[in-house]
């Protein structure tokens, strides 16, 4: 297959990191220090791939709070990609999917399928607990990942960073040299 059309992919994408965590949100409200290993790891991976992190935000595990942050960021196009870390499991406080899925104009189910398959290779059957997903909102890619550093590393290194330039190009409606809209 000819991938010469990949030579004109966007080189420096803008990422917004949104961490959903009741614990961190509470510590922020009290002015306490906290650690965010997954967010730190994401910044390192994104910057290491010569992309830009425009901001890292924290919200509690609350549907309205998550939805509002994602919607505002996408509508204002502050980033090409919104990376959400946390809230994708089956627990009662895991609400990220319920917050973002209704916002998607298009869902990218292949991301979640691929992520769970790759996770299975690392952690076995517990991968089935992940509800990781991705979609498009107002021309912005949105990825919802588990909050564990290992999951963030896997998703970024093996899926998101390698494929995002091509996805962003397709979302922007660029065409292949053949004149067809990029859909491969």
Tab-separated table of N, CA and C in Angstrom:
chain	number	residue	atom	x	y	z
A	1	UNK	N	0.840	-1.183	0.000
A	1	UNK	CA	0.000	0.000	0.000
A	1	UNK	C	0.881	1.241	0.000
A	2	UNK	N	0.515	2.227	-0.763
A	2	UNK	CA	1.276	3.461	-0.894
A	2	UNK	C	0.896	4.434	0.219
A	3	UNK	N	1.876	4.782	1.057
A	3	UNK	CA	1.625	5.714	2.143
A	3	UNK	C	2.269	7.075	1.883
A	4	UNK	N	2.568	7.391	0.625
A	4	UNK	CA	3.203	8.669	0.314
A	4	UNK	C	2.324	9.849	0.712
A	5	UNK	N	0.998	9.639	0.752
A	5	UNK	CA	0.100	10.725	1.156
A	5	UNK	C	0.247	11.052	2.641
A	6	UNK	N	0.952	10.211	3.389
A	6	UNK	CA	1.164	10.483	4.807
A	6	UNK	C	2.276	11.501	5.031
A	7	UNK	N	2.989	11.873	3.968
A	7	UNK	CA	4.087	12.822	4.118
A	7	UNK	C	3.596	14.226	4.461
A	8	UNK	N	2.342	14.514	4.211
A	8	UNK	CA	1.819	15.852	4.491
A	8	UNK	C	0.905	15.870	5.716
A	9	UNK	N	1.145	14.964	6.640
A	9	UNK	CA	0.342	14.925	7.861
A	9	UNK	C	0.720	16.080	8.780
A	10	UNK	N	-0.212	16.524	9.624
A	10	UNK	CA	0.116	17.566	10.602
A	10	UNK	C	1.265	17.099	11.501
A	11	UNK	N	2.228	17.963	11.731
A	11	UNK	CA	3.424	17.581	12.486
A	11	UNK	C	3.357	17.953	13.965
A	12	UNK	N	2.657	19.006	14.300
A	12	UNK	CA	2.605	19.448	15.690
A	12	UNK	C	1.151	19.629	16.088
A	13	UNK	N	0.615	18.615	16.737
A	13	UNK	CA	-0.779	18.668	17.175
A	13	UNK	C	-0.862	19.242	18.581
A	14	UNK	N	-1.989	19.868	18.870
A	14	UNK	CA	-2.230	20.466	20.184
A	14	UNK	C	-3.132	19.534	20.993
A	15	UNK	N	-2.676	19.161	22.188
A	15	UNK	CA	-3.408	18.273	23.080
A	15	UNK	C	-3.864	19.032	24.323
A	16	UNK	N	-5.083	18.764	24.743
A	16	UNK	CA	-5.584	19.201	26.044
A	16	UNK	C	-5.740	17.939	26.877
A	17	UNK	N	-5.157	17.930	28.064
A	17	UNK	CA	-5.283	16.784	28.964
A	17	UNK	C	-6.312	17.135	30.029
A	18	UNK	N	-7.294	16.263	30.178
A	18	UNK	CA	-8.340	16.439	31.187
A	18	UNK	C	-8.317	15.213	32.090
A	19	UNK	N	-7.980	15.418	33.352
A	19	UNK	CA	-7.903	14.325	34.317
A	19	UNK	C	-9.156	14.357	35.180
A	20	UNK	N	-9.875	13.224	35.220
A	20	UNK	CA	-11.064	13.135	36.064
A	20	UNK	C	-10.692	12.370	37.328
A	21	UNK	N	-10.827	13.032	38.466
A	21	UNK	CA	-10.458	12.410	39.736
A	21	UNK	C	-11.100	13.178	40.881
A	22	UNK	N	-11.928	12.492	41.651
A	22	UNK	CA	-12.501	13.119	42.843
A	22	UNK	C	-11.403	13.470	43.841
A	23	UNK	N	-10.429	12.581	43.992
A	23	UNK	CA	-9.350	12.791	44.954
A	23	UNK	C	-8.550	14.042	44.616
A	24	UNK	N	-8.135	14.159	43.369
A	24	UNK	CA	-7.343	15.330	42.975
A	24	UNK	C	-8.187	16.598	43.038
A	25	UNK	N	-9.434	16.535	42.589
A	25	UNK	CA	-10.308	17.716	42.637
A	25	UNK	C	-10.475	18.204	44.075
A	26	UNK	N	-10.617	17.278	45.017
A	26	UNK	CA	-10.753	17.648	46.429
A	26	UNK	C	-9.468	18.288	46.940
A	27	UNK	N	-8.330	17.700	46.600
A	27	UNK	CA	-7.050	18.262	47.047
A	27	UNK	C	-6.840	19.664	46.479
A	28	UNK	N	-7.215	19.863	45.221
A	28	UNK	CA	-7.088	21.195	44.619
A	28	UNK	C	-7.961	22.195	45.372
A	29	UNK	N	-9.194	21.797	45.682
A	29	UNK	CA	-10.112	22.711	46.379
A	29	UNK	C	-9.609	23.074	47.773
A	30	UNK	N	-8.804	22.193	48.376
A	30	UNK	CA	-8.251	22.450	49.710
A	30	UNK	C	-6.853	23.062	49.647
A	31	UNK	N	-6.350	23.259	48.432
A	31	UNK	CA	-5.012	23.818	48.279
A	31	UNK	C	-3.909	22.840	48.644
A	32	UNK	N	-4.210	21.544	48.626
A	32	UNK	CA	-3.227	20.525	48.989
A	32	UNK	C	-2.442	20.067	47.764
A	33	UNK	N	-1.260	19.558	48.022
A	33	UNK	CA	-0.425	19.014	46.950
A	33	UNK	C	-0.959	17.646	46.541
A	34	UNK	N	-0.668	17.284	45.303
A	34	UNK	CA	-1.110	15.979	44.801
A	34	UNK	C	-0.166	15.512	43.709
A	35	UNK	N	-0.212	14.217	43.448
A	35	UNK	CA	0.581	13.634	42.359
A	35	UNK	C	-0.371	13.207	41.252
A	36	UNK	N	0.051	13.422	40.026
A	36	UNK	CA	-0.726	13.001	38.859
A	36	UNK	C	0.225	12.279	37.908
A	37	UNK	N	0.512	11.017	38.219
A	37	UNK	CA	1.468	10.246	37.422
A	37	UNK	C	1.001	10.082	35.980
A	38	UNK	N	-0.288	9.822	35.790
A	38	UNK	CA	-0.796	9.621	34.428
A	38	UNK	C	-0.705	10.903	33.605
A	39	UNK	N	-1.068	12.020	34.214
A	39	UNK	CA	-0.969	13.298	33.514
A	39	UNK	C	0.470	13.655	33.183
A	40	UNK	N	1.370	13.423	34.143
A	40	UNK	CA	2.790	13.690	33.902
A	40	UNK	C	3.320	12.815	32.771
A	41	UNK	N	2.935	11.545	32.795
A	41	UNK	CA	3.364	10.621	31.749
A	41	UNK	C	2.841	11.070	30.391
A	42	UNK	N	1.579	11.490	30.344
A	42	UNK	CA	0.983	11.950	29.082
A	42	UNK	C	1.731	13.161	28.541
A	43	UNK	N	2.035	14.112	29.403
A	43	UNK	CA	2.774	15.298	28.964
A	43	UNK	C	4.125	14.899	28.380
A	44	UNK	N	4.821	13.989	29.051
A	44	UNK	CA	6.119	13.538	28.563
A	44	UNK	C	6.032	12.855	27.209
A	45	UNK	N	5.049	11.973	27.047
A	45	UNK	CA	4.895	11.240	25.780
A	45	UNK	C	4.511	12.182	24.641
A	46	UNK	N	3.591	13.087	24.913
A	46	UNK	CA	3.119	14.023	23.882
A	46	UNK	C	4.242	14.980	23.480
A	47	UNK	N	4.907	15.559	24.468
A	47	UNK	CA	6.017	16.478	24.186
A	47	UNK	C	7.164	15.752	23.497
A	48	UNK	N	7.421	14.515	23.919
A	48	UNK	CA	8.484	13.721	23.318
A	48	UNK	C	8.233	13.393	21.856
A	49	UNK	N	6.976	13.436	21.443
A	49	UNK	CA	6.617	13.192	20.041
A	49	UNK	C	6.495	14.508	19.264
A	50	UNK	N	6.986	15.599	19.864
A	50	UNK	CA	6.988	16.931	19.239
A	50	UNK	C	5.594	17.508	19.017
A	51	UNK	N	4.669	17.133	19.894
A	51	UNK	CA	3.355	17.756	19.903
A	51	UNK	C	3.309	18.693	21.112
A	52	UNK	N	2.246	19.458	21.237
A	52	UNK	CA	2.138	20.470	22.280
A	52	UNK	C	0.985	20.159	23.224
A	53	UNK	N	1.241	20.277	24.512
A	53	UNK	CA	0.173	20.193	25.509
A	53	UNK	C	-0.225	21.628	25.831
A	54	UNK	N	-1.461	21.997	25.466
A	54	UNK	CA	-1.901	23.378	25.683
A	54	UNK	C	-2.351	23.615	27.116
A	55	UNK	N	-2.802	22.557	27.788
A	55	UNK	CA	-3.241	22.699	29.173
A	55	UNK	C	-3.506	21.326	29.761
A	56	UNK	N	-3.463	21.269	31.083
A	56	UNK	CA	-3.886	20.079	31.828
A	56	UNK	C	-4.891	20.569	32.864
A	57	UNK	N	-6.092	20.015	32.802
A	57	UNK	CA	-7.177	20.423	33.689
A	57	UNK	C	-7.634	19.241	34.532
A	58	UNK	N	-8.227	19.553	35.675
A	58	UNK	CA	-8.733	18.521	36.577
A	58	UNK	C	-10.205	18.771	36.857
A	59	UNK	N	-10.983	17.706	36.826
A	59	UNK	CA	-12.400	17.796	37.170
A	59	UNK	C	-12.765	16.601	38.038
A	60	UNK	N	-13.777	16.765	38.887
A	60	UNK	CA	-14.253	15.609	39.651
A	60	UNK	C	-14.989	14.638	38.729
A	61	UNK	N	-15.239	13.454	39.230
A	61	UNK	CA	-16.005	12.454	38.478
A	61	UNK	C	-17.478	12.847	38.515
A	62	UNK	N	-17.818	13.802	37.687
A	62	UNK	CA	-19.165	14.352	37.636
A	62	UNK	C	-19.529	14.552	36.167
A	63	UNK	N	-20.641	13.979	35.743
A	63	UNK	CA	-21.025	14.029	34.330
A	63	UNK	C	-21.081	15.461	33.816
A	64	UNK	N	-21.747	16.338	34.546
A	64	UNK	CA	-21.887	17.728	34.082
A	64	UNK	C	-20.546	18.437	33.982
A	65	UNK	N	-19.682	18.242	34.977
A	65	UNK	CA	-18.375	18.911	34.971
A	65	UNK	C	-17.507	18.419	33.817
A	66	UNK	N	-17.492	17.106	33.603
A	66	UNK	CA	-16.696	16.539	32.506
A	66	UNK	C	-17.246	17.025	31.173
A	67	UNK	N	-18.545	16.900	31.015
A	67	UNK	CA	-19.187	17.276	29.749
A	67	UNK	C	-18.939	18.747	29.428
A	68	UNK	N	-19.069	19.604	30.418
A	68	UNK	CA	-18.884	21.046	30.201
A	68	UNK	C	-17.456	21.365	29.755
A	69	UNK	N	-16.466	20.766	30.419
A	69	UNK	CA	-15.066	21.012	30.049
A	69	UNK	C	-14.778	20.539	28.627
A	70	UNK	N	-15.255	19.330	28.294
A	70	UNK	CA	-14.999	18.779	26.961
A	70	UNK	C	-15.706	19.609	25.900
A	71	UNK	N	-16.970	19.929	26.149
A	71	UNK	CA	-17.744	20.697	25.172
A	71	UNK	C	-17.118	22.069	24.930
A	72	UNK	N	-16.758	22.775	25.991
A	72	UNK	CA	-16.148	24.099	25.840
A	72	UNK	C	-14.825	24.031	25.089
A	73	UNK	N	-14.009	23.048	25.420
A	73	UNK	CA	-12.708	22.920	24.751
A	73	UNK	C	-12.886	22.623	23.267
A	74	UNK	N	-13.829	21.746	22.938
A	74	UNK	CA	-14.049	21.393	21.530
A	74	UNK	C	-14.686	22.547	20.761
A	75	UNK	N	-15.666	23.199	21.347
A	75	UNK	CA	-16.332	24.294	20.641
A	75	UNK	C	-15.397	25.480	20.416
A	76	UNK	N	-14.483	25.699	21.361
A	76	UNK	CA	-13.509	26.785	21.221
A	76	UNK	C	-12.238	26.343	20.498
A	77	UNK	N	-12.183	25.083	20.148
A	77	UNK	CA	-11.041	24.486	19.433
A	77	UNK	C	-9.706	24.877	20.052
A	78	UNK	N	-9.615	24.717	21.357
A	78	UNK	CA	-8.362	25.025	22.040
A	78	UNK	C	-7.291	23.975	21.759
A	79	UNK	N	-7.703	22.815	21.240
A	79	UNK	CA	-6.766	21.734	20.936
A	79	UNK	C	-7.291	20.933	19.750
A	80	UNK	N	-6.388	20.178	19.146
A	80	UNK	CA	-6.781	19.239	18.095
A	80	UNK	C	-7.295	17.943	18.711
A	81	UNK	N	-6.771	17.644	19.911
A	81	UNK	CA	-7.079	16.392	20.590
A	81	UNK	C	-7.315	16.667	22.065
A	82	UNK	N	-8.400	16.117	22.585
A	82	UNK	CA	-8.678	16.158	24.017
A	82	UNK	C	-8.436	14.753	24.543
A	83	UNK	N	-7.529	14.641	25.495
A	83	UNK	CA	-7.183	13.359	26.097
A	83	UNK	C	-7.726	13.347	27.518
A	84	UNK	N	-8.694	12.478	27.777
A	84	UNK	CA	-9.294	12.371	29.106
A	84	UNK	C	-8.718	11.142	29.783
A	85	UNK	N	-8.238	11.318	30.999
A	85	UNK	CA	-7.670	10.215	31.764
A	85	UNK	C	-8.522	9.992	33.004
A	86	UNK	N	-9.106	8.790	33.098
A	86	UNK	CA	-9.878	8.424	34.282
A	86	UNK	C	-11.363	8.299	34.013
A	87	UNK	N	-12.015	7.512	34.851
A	87	UNK	CA	-13.467	7.397	34.801
A	87	UNK	C	-14.026	6.487	33.736
A	88	UNK	N	-13.215	5.542	33.236
A	88	UNK	CA	-13.694	4.670	32.159
A	88	UNK	C	-13.991	3.248	32.612
A	89	UNK	N	-13.851	2.968	33.885
A	89	UNK	CA	-14.108	1.615	34.385
A	89	UNK	C	-15.584	1.381	34.652
A	90	UNK	N	-15.905	0.254	35.295
A	90	UNK	CA	-17.302	-0.096	35.558
A	90	UNK	C	-17.837	0.383	36.911
A	91	UNK	N	-17.027	1.099	37.679
A	91	UNK	CA	-17.438	1.516	39.018
A	91	UNK	C	-18.493	2.609	39.009
A	92	UNK	N	-19.138	2.806	40.152
A	92	UNK	CA	-20.215	3.806	40.226
A	92	UNK	C	-19.735	5.244	40.019
A	93	UNK	N	-18.462	5.548	40.276
A	93	UNK	CA	-17.933	6.905	40.071
A	93	UNK	C	-17.212	7.047	38.736
A	94	UNK	N	-17.229	5.999	37.918
A	94	UNK	CA	-16.629	6.047	36.583
A	94	UNK	C	-17.677	6.567	35.607
A	95	UNK	N	-17.633	7.869	35.329
A	95	UNK	CA	-18.704	8.534	34.583
A	95	UNK	C	-18.248	9.220	33.293
A	96	UNK	N	-16.999	9.036	32.935
A	96	UNK	CA	-16.484	9.728	31.751
A	96	UNK	C	-17.227	9.336	30.483
A	97	UNK	N	-17.470	8.057	30.294
A	97	UNK	CA	-18.129	7.608	29.065
A	97	UNK	C	-19.540	8.177	28.986
A	98	UNK	N	-20.249	8.161	30.098
A	98	UNK	CA	-21.609	8.721	30.116
A	98	UNK	C	-21.586	10.220	29.823
A	99	UNK	N	-20.499	10.882	30.197
A	99	UNK	CA	-20.384	12.324	29.955
A	99	UNK	C	-20.069	12.650	28.501
A	100	UNK	N	-19.172	11.887	27.879
A	100	UNK	CA	-18.700	12.289	26.548
A	100	UNK	C	-19.396	11.603	25.378
A	101	UNK	N	-19.803	10.372	25.547
A	101	UNK	CA	-20.382	9.658	24.394
A	101	UNK	C	-21.563	10.410	23.773
A	102	UNK	N	-22.483	10.995	24.546
A	102	UNK	CA	-23.589	11.733	23.913
A	102	UNK	C	-23.137	12.970	23.131
A	103	UNK	N	-21.934	13.454	23.396
A	103	UNK	CA	-21.418	14.628	22.688
A	103	UNK	C	-20.856	14.290	21.311
A	104	UNK	N	-20.459	13.044	21.119
A	104	UNK	CA	-19.778	12.668	19.878
A	104	UNK	C	-20.676	12.827	18.666
A	105	UNK	N	-20.141	13.488	17.653
A	105	UNK	CA	-20.805	13.525	16.347
A	105	UNK	C	-20.545	12.217	15.616
A	106	UNK	N	-19.353	11.674	15.845
A	106	UNK	CA	-18.981	10.356	15.334
A	106	UNK	C	-18.175	9.669	16.414
A	107	UNK	N	-18.471	8.399	16.642
A	107	UNK	CA	-17.674	7.611	17.573
A	107	UNK	C	-16.673	6.798	16.765
A	108	UNK	N	-15.518	6.558	17.352
A	108	UNK	CA	-14.478	5.746	16.727
A	108	UNK	C	-14.332	4.458	17.533
A	109	UNK	N	-15.243	3.500	17.350
A	109	UNK	CA	-15.227	2.295	18.176
A	109	UNK	C	-13.958	1.471	18.017
A	110	UNK	N	-13.286	1.608	16.883
A	110	UNK	CA	-12.049	0.858	16.674
A	110	UNK	C	-10.987	1.182	17.703
A	111	UNK	N	-10.981	2.414	18.220
A	111	UNK	CA	-9.997	2.762	19.243
A	111	UNK	C	-10.186	1.905	20.485
A	112	UNK	N	-11.401	1.863	21.011
A	112	UNK	CA	-11.656	1.081	22.215
A	112	UNK	C	-11.389	-0.399	22.009
A	113	UNK	N	-11.778	-0.894	20.844
A	113	UNK	CA	-11.549	-2.309	20.538
A	113	UNK	C	-10.056	-2.617	20.509
A	114	UNK	N	-9.296	-1.782	19.807
A	114	UNK	CA	-7.855	-1.990	19.712
A	114	UNK	C	-7.189	-1.831	21.078
A	115	UNK	N	-7.593	-0.823	21.831
A	115	UNK	CA	-7.014	-0.597	23.150
A	115	UNK	C	-7.259	-1.798	24.064
A	116	UNK	N	-8.480	-2.324	24.082
A	116	UNK	CA	-8.773	-3.476	24.943
A	116	UNK	C	-7.987	-4.709	24.503
A	117	UNK	N	-7.843	-4.896	23.198
A	117	UNK	CA	-7.073	-6.030	22.699
A	117	UNK	C	-5.605	-5.912	23.133
A	118	UNK	N	-5.039	-4.705	22.972
A	118	UNK	CA	-3.647	-4.501	23.371
A	118	UNK	C	-3.497	-4.605	24.891
A	119	UNK	N	-4.492	-4.136	25.625
A	119	UNK	CA	-4.470	-4.253	27.084
A	119	UNK	C	-4.529	-5.710	27.508
A	120	UNK	N	-5.337	-6.490	26.812
A	120	UNK	CA	-5.446	-7.920	27.116
A	120	UNK	C	-4.082	-8.590	27.016
A	121	UNK	N	-3.301	-8.198	26.026
A	121	UNK	CA	-1.968	-8.773	25.865
A	121	UNK	C	-1.057	-8.434	27.040
A	122	UNK	N	-1.340	-7.343	27.741
A	122	UNK	CA	-0.517	-6.917	28.882
A	122	UNK	C	-1.067	-7.393	30.226
A	123	UNK	N	-2.405	-7.290	30.413
A	123	UNK	CA	-2.979	-7.544	31.744
A	123	UNK	C	-3.980	-8.692	31.783
A	124	UNK	N	-4.215	-9.324	30.665
A	124	UNK	CA	-5.141	-10.453	30.647
A	124	UNK	C	-6.596	-10.012	30.634
A	125	UNK	N	-7.442	-10.854	31.190
A	125	UNK	CA	-8.887	-10.651	31.075
A	125	UNK	C	-9.411	-9.417	31.802
A	126	UNK	N	-8.635	-8.830	32.696
A	126	UNK	CA	-9.114	-7.607	33.356
A	126	UNK	C	-9.278	-6.461	32.362
A	127	UNK	N	-8.736	-6.608	31.163
A	127	UNK	CA	-8.902	-5.584	30.120
A	127	UNK	C	-10.364	-5.370	29.775
A	128	UNK	N	-11.199	-6.372	30.018
A	128	UNK	CA	-12.617	-6.236	29.674
A	128	UNK	C	-13.325	-5.176	30.513
A	129	UNK	N	-12.731	-4.758	31.624
A	129	UNK	CA	-13.354	-3.744	32.480
A	129	UNK	C	-13.225	-2.333	31.910
A	130	UNK	N	-12.359	-2.156	30.925
A	130	UNK	CA	-12.168	-0.824	30.344
A	130	UNK	C	-13.284	-0.497	29.359
A	131	UNK	N	-13.784	0.730	29.472
A	131	UNK	CA	-14.774	1.225	28.509
A	131	UNK	C	-14.167	2.354	27.678
A	132	UNK	N	-12.852	2.334	27.532
A	132	UNK	CA	-12.155	3.371	26.762
A	132	UNK	C	-12.823	3.550	25.405
A	133	UNK	N	-12.910	4.796	24.980
A	133	UNK	CA	-13.547	5.089	23.699
A	133	UNK	C	-12.927	6.345	23.098
A	134	UNK	N	-13.331	6.637	21.890
A	134	UNK	CA	-12.885	7.863	21.218
A	134	UNK	C	-13.993	8.334	20.295
A	135	UNK	N	-13.964	9.612	19.997
A	135	UNK	CA	-14.949	10.168	19.084
A	135	UNK	C	-14.521	11.537	18.600
A	136	UNK	N	-15.402	12.136	17.827
A	136	UNK	CA	-15.137	13.446	17.239
A	136	UNK	C	-16.227	14.407	17.687
A	137	UNK	N	-15.813	15.578	18.136
A	137	UNK	CA	-16.733	16.639	18.526
A	137	UNK	C	-16.220	17.946	17.932
A	138	UNK	N	-16.987	18.530	17.040
A	138	UNK	CA	-16.638	19.809	16.414
A	138	UNK	C	-15.246	19.789	15.783
A	139	UNK	N	-14.910	18.693	15.132
A	139	UNK	CA	-13.618	18.586	14.475
A	139	UNK	C	-12.454	18.309	15.400
A	140	UNK	N	-12.749	17.983	16.652
A	140	UNK	CA	-11.713	17.699	17.643
A	140	UNK	C	-11.798	16.225	18.025
A	141	UNK	N	-10.652	15.548	18.032
A	141	UNK	CA	-10.596	14.157	18.484
A	141	UNK	C	-10.669	14.126	20.003
A	142	UNK	N	-11.477	13.238	20.541
A	142	UNK	CA	-11.604	13.077	21.985
A	142	UNK	C	-11.309	11.616	22.311
A	143	UNK	N	-10.333	11.388	23.187
A	143	UNK	CA	-9.994	10.042	23.645
A	143	UNK	C	-10.277	9.954	25.137
A	144	UNK	N	-11.018	8.935	25.551
A	144	UNK	CA	-11.294	8.684	26.962
A	144	UNK	C	-10.547	7.419	27.372
A	145	UNK	N	-9.573	7.585	28.261
A	145	UNK	CA	-8.686	6.502	28.679
A	145	UNK	C	-8.859	6.186	30.154
A	146	UNK	N	-8.465	4.982	30.558
A	146	UNK	CA	-8.391	4.699	31.989
A	146	UNK	C	-7.378	5.637	32.652
A	147	UNK	N	-7.442	5.728	33.953
A	147	UNK	CA	-6.548	6.624	34.674
A	147	UNK	C	-5.202	6.046	35.044
A	148	UNK	N	-4.981	4.764	34.839
A	148	UNK	CA	-3.707	4.165	35.252
A	148	UNK	C	-2.578	4.603	34.319
A	149	UNK	N	-1.391	4.838	34.889
A	149	UNK	CA	-0.260	5.236	34.050
A	149	UNK	C	0.048	4.221	32.945
A	150	UNK	N	-0.073	2.938	33.253
A	150	UNK	CA	0.211	1.910	32.251
A	150	UNK	C	-0.754	2.011	31.072
A	151	UNK	N	-2.021	2.263	31.357
A	151	UNK	CA	-3.023	2.388	30.291
A	151	UNK	C	-2.769	3.631	29.448
A	152	UNK	N	-2.424	4.728	30.095
A	152	UNK	CA	-2.135	5.970	29.375
A	152	UNK	C	-0.917	5.779	28.475
A	153	UNK	N	0.116	5.149	29.011
A	153	UNK	CA	1.329	4.896	28.220
A	153	UNK	C	1.015	4.032	27.000
A	154	UNK	N	0.282	2.946	27.209
A	154	UNK	CA	-0.071	2.051	26.107
A	154	UNK	C	-0.858	2.795	25.029
A	155	UNK	N	-1.896	3.498	25.444
A	155	UNK	CA	-2.753	4.197	24.476
A	155	UNK	C	-1.977	5.251	23.693
A	156	UNK	N	-1.180	6.036	24.384
A	156	UNK	CA	-0.430	7.095	23.703
A	156	UNK	C	0.667	6.536	22.804
A	157	UNK	N	1.488	5.648	23.353
A	157	UNK	CA	2.643	5.154	22.598
A	157	UNK	C	2.265	4.273	21.416
A	158	UNK	N	1.245	3.454	21.578
A	158	UNK	CA	0.935	2.449	20.558
A	158	UNK	C	-0.213	2.826	19.626
A	159	UNK	N	-1.082	3.759	20.043
A	159	UNK	CA	-2.258	4.059	19.222
A	159	UNK	C	-2.382	5.553	18.914
A	160	UNK	N	-2.518	6.361	19.946
A	160	UNK	CA	-2.890	7.767	19.755
A	160	UNK	C	-1.800	8.570	19.049
A	161	UNK	N	-0.587	8.549	19.573
A	161	UNK	CA	0.474	9.352	18.955
A	161	UNK	C	0.768	8.888	17.530
A	162	UNK	N	0.880	7.580	17.276
A	162	UNK	CA	1.145	7.178	15.887
A	162	UNK	C	0.014	7.501	14.903
A	163	UNK	N	-1.233	7.409	15.336
A	163	UNK	CA	-2.341	7.522	14.381
A	163	UNK	C	-3.017	8.888	14.357
A	164	UNK	N	-2.853	9.691	15.377
A	164	UNK	CA	-3.568	10.970	15.445
A	164	UNK	C	-3.313	11.914	14.279
A	165	UNK	N	-2.088	12.058	13.791
A	165	UNK	CA	-1.918	12.961	12.642
A	165	UNK	C	-2.785	12.555	11.450
A	166	UNK	N	-2.863	11.274	11.182
A	166	UNK	CA	-3.685	10.800	10.068
A	166	UNK	C	-5.167	11.040	10.351
A	167	UNK	N	-5.603	10.766	11.574
A	167	UNK	CA	-7.008	11.002	11.927
A	167	UNK	C	-7.363	12.483	11.820
A	168	UNK	N	-6.490	13.344	12.322
A	168	UNK	CA	-6.752	14.785	12.253
A	168	UNK	C	-6.851	15.225	10.795
A	169	UNK	N	-5.974	14.715	9.964
A	169	UNK	CA	-6.031	15.054	8.537
A	169	UNK	C	-7.372	14.628	7.942
A	170	UNK	N	-7.827	13.423	8.258
A	170	UNK	CA	-9.109	12.950	7.725
A	170	UNK	C	-10.265	13.802	8.234
A	171	UNK	N	-10.240	14.146	9.516
A	171	UNK	CA	-11.310	14.957	10.101
A	171	UNK	C	-11.381	16.323	9.423
A	172	UNK	N	-10.232	16.852	9.083
A	172	UNK	CA	-10.184	18.162	8.420
A	172	UNK	C	-10.624	18.094	6.962
A	173	UNK	N	-10.867	16.868	6.460
A	173	UNK	CA	-11.392	16.709	5.113
A	173	UNK	C	-10.373	16.774	4.010
A	174	UNK	N	-9.111	16.598	4.340
A	174	UNK	CA	-8.085	16.607	3.304
A	174	UNK	C	-8.274	15.408	2.389
A	175	UNK	N	-7.810	15.549	1.179
A	175	UNK	CA	-7.996	14.486	0.200
A	175	UNK	C	-6.699	13.749	-0.071
A	176	UNK	N	-6.857	12.530	-0.560
A	176	UNK	CA	-5.721	11.727	-1.003
A	176	UNK	C	-5.268	12.235	-2.363
A	177	UNK	N	-4.051	11.883	-2.782
A	177	UNK	CA	-3.582	12.294	-4.112
A	177	UNK	C	-4.531	11.866	-5.226
A	178	UNK	N	-5.293	10.796	-5.006
A	178	UNK	CA	-6.238	10.330	-6.027
A	178	UNK	C	-7.438	11.255	-6.145
A	179	UNK	N	-7.577	12.172	-5.180
A	179	UNK	CA	-8.723	13.080	-5.176
A	179	UNK	C	-9.841	12.616	-4.268
A	180	UNK	N	-9.734	11.390	-3.765
A	180	UNK	CA	-10.747	10.880	-2.851
A	180	UNK	C	-10.515	11.473	-1.473
A	181	UNK	N	-11.585	11.680	-0.737
A	181	UNK	CA	-11.446	12.152	0.635
A	181	UNK	C	-10.733	11.072	1.432
A	182	UNK	N	-9.802	11.488	2.287
A	182	UNK	CA	-9.014	10.543	3.081
A	182	UNK	C	-9.914	9.724	3.992
A	183	UNK	N	-9.966	8.428	3.740
A	183	UNK	CA	-10.780	7.547	4.589
A	183	UNK	C	-10.079	6.245	4.910
A	184	UNK	N	-8.805	6.108	4.534
A	184	UNK	CA	-8.162	4.814	4.757
A	184	UNK	C	-7.755	4.596	6.174
